[in-house]
Amino acid sequence: MSAGAGSPERQRLFIGGSWVEPDDGHHEVIDPATEGVVGLAPEASRDQVHAAAAAAREALGAWSRTSPDERAAVLARTAELIRARLVPYADLAGAESGATTGTARGMQVGVAAARFQRYARPEPAEEPIAPQVNEAGPFGRAAVMGALAVRQPVGVVTCITSYNNPWANPAGKIAPALAMGNTVVVKPAPQDPLSVYRMAEALEEAGIPPGVVNVVSGTGPRVGEAAVDSPDVDMVSFTGSTAVGRRIAEVCGRDMKRQLMELGGKGAAIVFDDADVPSAVAGIGTTFSFYSGQICTAPTRVLAQRGVYDQVVTRLAAYADRLPVGDPRARGTVVGPVISAAHRDRVEAYVDLGRKEGARVVTGGERPPLDRGFYVAPTLLADCTADMRVVREEIFGPVVVVLPFDDEEDAVRLADATDYGLIDYVWSGDVARAFRVARRLRAGGVGVNTVGRNMEAPFGGFKKSGVGRDVGSYALHAYSELQAIVWAG
């Protein structure tokens, strides 16, 4: 796939088990830290995307009829191959996404391998239902009715993935979809698609049959649109912005296609007076460092009770000031670049907007003095109010806003004053209160005194943060149709 010595790699599409030259040429994949060219990603035509969906449709029958154990074996071999190549795969992921070396190895490639291994564990696809006596059967006499709930594959699944994690996010879609007997068309983000092609190579080497996995890419909307509107596609699994998710949902609705949407977030972190403030600050501070704030689950909106408000602001500012910003490959770097110059400009525009709205820039707010790369300094905006756009809208960068609250009712009201509802957080020394507040929040997930996640717990959002749930067994449910088989005993 190389273009020759000294030239960037020219990646090909993966369609129907073959590596195919793109109809519309290639685009450069840029390293956010160096602004150099990582490689050349293929630009699929609309016809090629539809050909990928057709290949997935053709492969569906045979793949869906394989035993769960056979499918699991392919996923397990894929996990082994990814683990064996962790270092080169992570080097590529870091170059594409700007992730630090530790994040690329542990949270990107490492998590991807773990997800393939997780879904290499077959789970029962049938569940018996308690018999029921039907007193008025179709022939005028009572009958004992047995029933069985059977999970069947949905069919061809289009997986559209986000740029912030080019390994874990695709793996979290592809692995459970394949485990349930579906076939897939993967459309990676244009900023870092090369890692997904390496994943396809690992799947191919692990023995995935031709057409079961297909990967197509491109910079414009036409590739994603074709992957959604193809008549061969039965389901769309999308991670990205709420605005794009809304457009996808409109197309899916016309043909009644299944949807799984993980969309935007503006997570509230409620810090009560009796909280362990240093622990809360350490959790909230991950917004500055983890993917440089480019993650929908980040606690970007801090609600601090008035008794600890000043302490929270002071400690968060000190935390942000201690974080080394720079080359993500350098030992000790904690905050790397954001994905692109355009996104850096967008984040900086929000910080400027916050100033104009009356927020106080406690730290950050200026571009780090680095010669190249798309860097944003960890930024803390205090004295915010609920009506500010920086408080209501997703910024997707290393920016945290802080506003005060009075009591429990006020905290819940402010936390829910957003279109989003993905993950919120509650810090309190009173665990009973923390759980009481958690149950009242309109969010798909709530962390109590932690920003950690249980990877078997359902993941998804309320309101405009998404549709459906995945992770663990919930992902197997998301990528399956439920069939009832009923009989007279």
JSON list of C-alpha atoms in Angstrom, two decimals, residues 43-119:
[
{"chain": "A", "resi": 43, "resn": "GLU", "atom": "CA", "xyz": [-11.66, 9.04, -0.58]},
{"chain": "A", "resi": 44, "resn": "ALA", "atom": "CA", "xyz": [-14.44, 6.60, -1.45]},
{"chain": "A", "resi": 45, "resn": "SER", "atom": "CA", "xyz": [-17.06, 7.45, -4.02]},
{"chain": "A", "resi": 46, "resn": "ARG", "atom": "CA", "xyz": [-20.76, 7.05, -3.29]},
{"chain": "A", "resi": 47, "resn": "ASP", "atom": "CA", "xyz": [-20.79, 3.97, -5.54]},
{"chain": "A", "resi": 48, "resn": "GLN", "atom": "CA", "xyz": [-17.95, 2.41, -3.57]},
{"chain": "A", "resi": 49, "resn": "VAL", "atom": "CA", "xyz": [-19.75, 2.96, -0.28]},
{"chain": "A", "resi": 50, "resn": "HIS", "atom": "CA", "xyz": [-22.86, 1.29, -1.68]},
{"chain": "A", "resi": 51, "resn": "ALA", "atom": "CA", "xyz": [-20.65, -1.53, -2.99]},
{"chain": "A", "resi": 52, "resn": "ALA", "atom": "CA", "xyz": [-19.35, -2.02, 0.55]},
{"chain": "A", "resi": 53, "resn": "ALA", "atom": "CA", "xyz": [-22.90, -2.23, 1.88]},
{"chain": "A", "resi": 54, "resn": "ALA", "atom": "CA", "xyz": [-23.82, -4.69, -0.87]},
{"chain": "A", "resi": 55, "resn": "ALA", "atom": "CA", "xyz": [-20.81, -6.83, 0.03]},
{"chain": "A", "resi": 56, "resn": "ALA", "atom": "CA", "xyz": [-21.92, -6.80, 3.67]},
{"chain": "A", "resi": 57, "resn": "ARG", "atom": "CA", "xyz": [-25.43, -7.83, 2.60]},
{"chain": "A", "resi": 58, "resn": "GLU", "atom": "CA", "xyz": [-24.06, -10.72, 0.52]},
{"chain": "A", "resi": 59, "resn": "ALA", "atom": "CA", "xyz": [-21.91, -11.94, 3.42]},
{"chain": "A", "resi": 60, "resn": "LEU", "atom": "CA", "xyz": [-24.69, -11.65, 6.01]},
{"chain": "A", "resi": 61, "resn": "GLY", "atom": "CA", "xyz": [-26.40, -14.98, 5.44]},
{"chain": "A", "resi": 62, "resn": "ALA", "atom": "CA", "xyz": [-23.36, -17.17, 5.92]},
{"chain": "A", "resi": 63, "resn": "TRP", "atom": "CA", "xyz": [-21.89, -15.14, 8.78]},
{"chain": "A", "resi": 64, "resn": "SER", "atom": "CA", "xyz": [-25.17, -14.98, 10.72]},
{"chain": "A", "resi": 65, "resn": "ARG", "atom": "CA", "xyz": [-25.46, -18.77, 10.47]},
{"chain": "A", "resi": 66, "resn": "THR", "atom": "CA", "xyz": [-22.02, -19.46, 11.95]},
{"chain": "A", "resi": 67, "resn": "SER", "atom": "CA", "xyz": [-22.04, -20.61, 15.54]},
{"chain": "A", "resi": 68, "resn": "PRO", "atom": "CA", "xyz": [-21.38, -18.08, 18.31]},
{"chain": "A", "resi": 69, "resn": "ASP", "atom": "CA", "xyz": [-18.24, -20.04, 19.16]},
{"chain": "A", "resi": 70, "resn": "GLU", "atom": "CA", "xyz": [-16.88, -19.62, 15.62]},
{"chain": "A", "resi": 71, "resn": "ARG", "atom": "CA", "xyz": [-17.53, -15.91, 15.67]},
{"chain": "A", "resi": 72, "resn": "ALA", "atom": "CA", "xyz": [-15.97, -15.64, 19.12]},
{"chain": "A", "resi": 73, "resn": "ALA", "atom": "CA", "xyz": [-12.82, -17.38, 17.91]},
{"chain": "A", "resi": 74, "resn": "VAL", "atom": "CA", "xyz": [-12.32, -14.73, 15.20]},
{"chain": "A", "resi": 75, "resn": "LEU", "atom": "CA", "xyz": [-12.78, -11.95, 17.74]},
{"chain": "A", "resi": 76, "resn": "ALA", "atom": "CA", "xyz": [-10.33, -13.59, 20.17]},
{"chain": "A", "resi": 77, "resn": "ARG", "atom": "CA", "xyz": [-7.68, -13.93, 17.45]},
{"chain": "A", "resi": 78, "resn": "THR", "atom": "CA", "xyz": [-8.23, -10.27, 16.55]},
{"chain": "A", "resi": 79, "resn": "ALA", "atom": "CA", "xyz": [-7.65, -9.27, 20.18]},
{"chain": "A", "resi": 80, "resn": "GLU", "atom": "CA", "xyz": [-4.41, -11.29, 20.23]},
{"chain": "A", "resi": 81, "resn": "LEU", "atom": "CA", "xyz": [-3.14, -9.64, 17.06]},
{"chain": "A", "resi": 82, "resn": "ILE", "atom": "CA", "xyz": [-3.94, -6.15, 18.34]},
{"chain": "A", "resi": 83, "resn": "ARG", "atom": "CA", "xyz": [-2.16, -6.83, 21.64]},
{"chain": "A", "resi": 84, "resn": "ALA", "atom": "CA", "xyz": [0.87, -8.20, 19.79]},
{"chain": "A", "resi": 85, "resn": "ARG", "atom": "CA", "xyz": [1.11, -4.99, 17.76]},
{"chain": "A", "resi": 86, "resn": "LEU", "atom": "CA", "xyz": [0.26, -2.58, 20.54]},
{"chain": "A", "resi": 87, "resn": "VAL", "atom": "CA", "xyz": [3.32, -0.36, 20.13]},
{"chain": "A", "resi": 88, "resn": "PRO", "atom": "CA", "xyz": [3.16, 0.30, 16.35]},
{"chain": "A", "resi": 89, "resn": "TYR", "atom": "CA", "xyz": [-0.63, 0.58, 16.45]},
{"chain": "A", "resi": 90, "resn": "ALA", "atom": "CA", "xyz": [-0.41, 3.06, 19.35]},
{"chain": "A", "resi": 91, "resn": "ASP", "atom": "CA", "xyz": [2.30, 5.04, 17.58]},
{"chain": "A", "resi": 92, "resn": "LEU", "atom": "CA", "xyz": [-0.03, 5.45, 14.59]},
{"chain": "A", "resi": 93, "resn": "ALA", "atom": "CA", "xyz": [-3.01, 6.30, 16.80]},
{"chain": "A", "resi": 94, "resn": "GLY", "atom": "CA", "xyz": [-1.00, 8.93, 18.64]},
{"chain": "A", "resi": 95, "resn": "ALA", "atom": "CA", "xyz": [0.24, 10.46, 15.41]},
{"chain": "A", "resi": 96, "resn": "GLU", "atom": "CA", "xyz": [-3.30, 10.63, 13.97]},
{"chain": "A", "resi": 97, "resn": "SER", "atom": "CA", "xyz": [-5.20, 11.76, 17.05]},
{"chain": "A", "resi": 98, "resn": "GLY", "atom": "CA", "xyz": [-2.62, 13.68, 19.07]},
{"chain": "A", "resi": 99, "resn": "ALA", "atom": "CA", "xyz": [-3.07, 11.39, 22.08]},
{"chain": "A", "resi": 100, "resn": "THR", "atom": "CA", "xyz": [-0.21, 11.03, 24.54]},
{"chain": "A", "resi": 101, "resn": "THR", "atom": "CA", "xyz": [1.74, 7.78, 24.36]},
{"chain": "A", "resi": 102, "resn": "GLY", "atom": "CA", "xyz": [0.17, 6.47, 27.54]},
{"chain": "A", "resi": 103, "resn": "THR", "atom": "CA", "xyz": [-3.34, 7.24, 26.36]},
{"chain": "A", "resi": 104, "resn": "ALA", "atom": "CA", "xyz": [-2.74, 5.76, 22.91]},
{"chain": "A", "resi": 105, "resn": "ARG", "atom": "CA", "xyz": [-1.40, 2.53, 24.37]},
{"chain": "A", "resi": 106, "resn": "GLY", "atom": "CA", "xyz": [-3.75, 2.13, 27.31]},
{"chain": "A", "resi": 107, "resn": "MET", "atom": "CA", "xyz": [-7.01, 3.83, 26.48]},
{"chain": "A", "resi": 108, "resn": "GLN", "atom": "CA", "xyz": [-7.01, 3.48, 22.69]},
{"chain": "A", "resi": 109, "resn": "VAL", "atom": "CA", "xyz": [-5.31, 0.30, 21.46]},
{"chain": "A", "resi": 110, "resn": "GLY", "atom": "CA", "xyz": [-5.41, -1.46, 24.82]},
{"chain": "A", "resi": 111, "resn": "VAL", "atom": "CA", "xyz": [-9.13, -0.87, 25.27]},
{"chain": "A", "resi": 112, "resn": "ALA", "atom": "CA", "xyz": [-9.80, -1.97, 21.69]},
{"chain": "A", "resi": 113, "resn": "ALA", "atom": "CA", "xyz": [-8.10, -5.31, 22.34]},
{"chain": "A", "resi": 114, "resn": "ALA", "atom": "CA", "xyz": [-10.08, -5.69, 25.57]},
{"chain": "A", "resi": 115, "resn": "ARG", "atom": "CA", "xyz": [-13.35, -5.05, 23.75]},
{"chain": "A", "resi": 116, "resn": "PHE", "atom": "CA", "xyz": [-12.66, -7.67, 21.10]},
{"chain": "A", "resi": 117, "resn": "GLN", "atom": "CA", "xyz": [-11.75, -10.09, 23.89]},
{"chain": "A", "resi": 118, "resn": "ARG", "atom": "CA", "xyz": [-14.93, -9.20, 25.82]},
{"chain": "A", "resi": 119, "resn": "TYR", "atom": "CA", "xyz": [-17.17, -10.09, 22.90]}
]
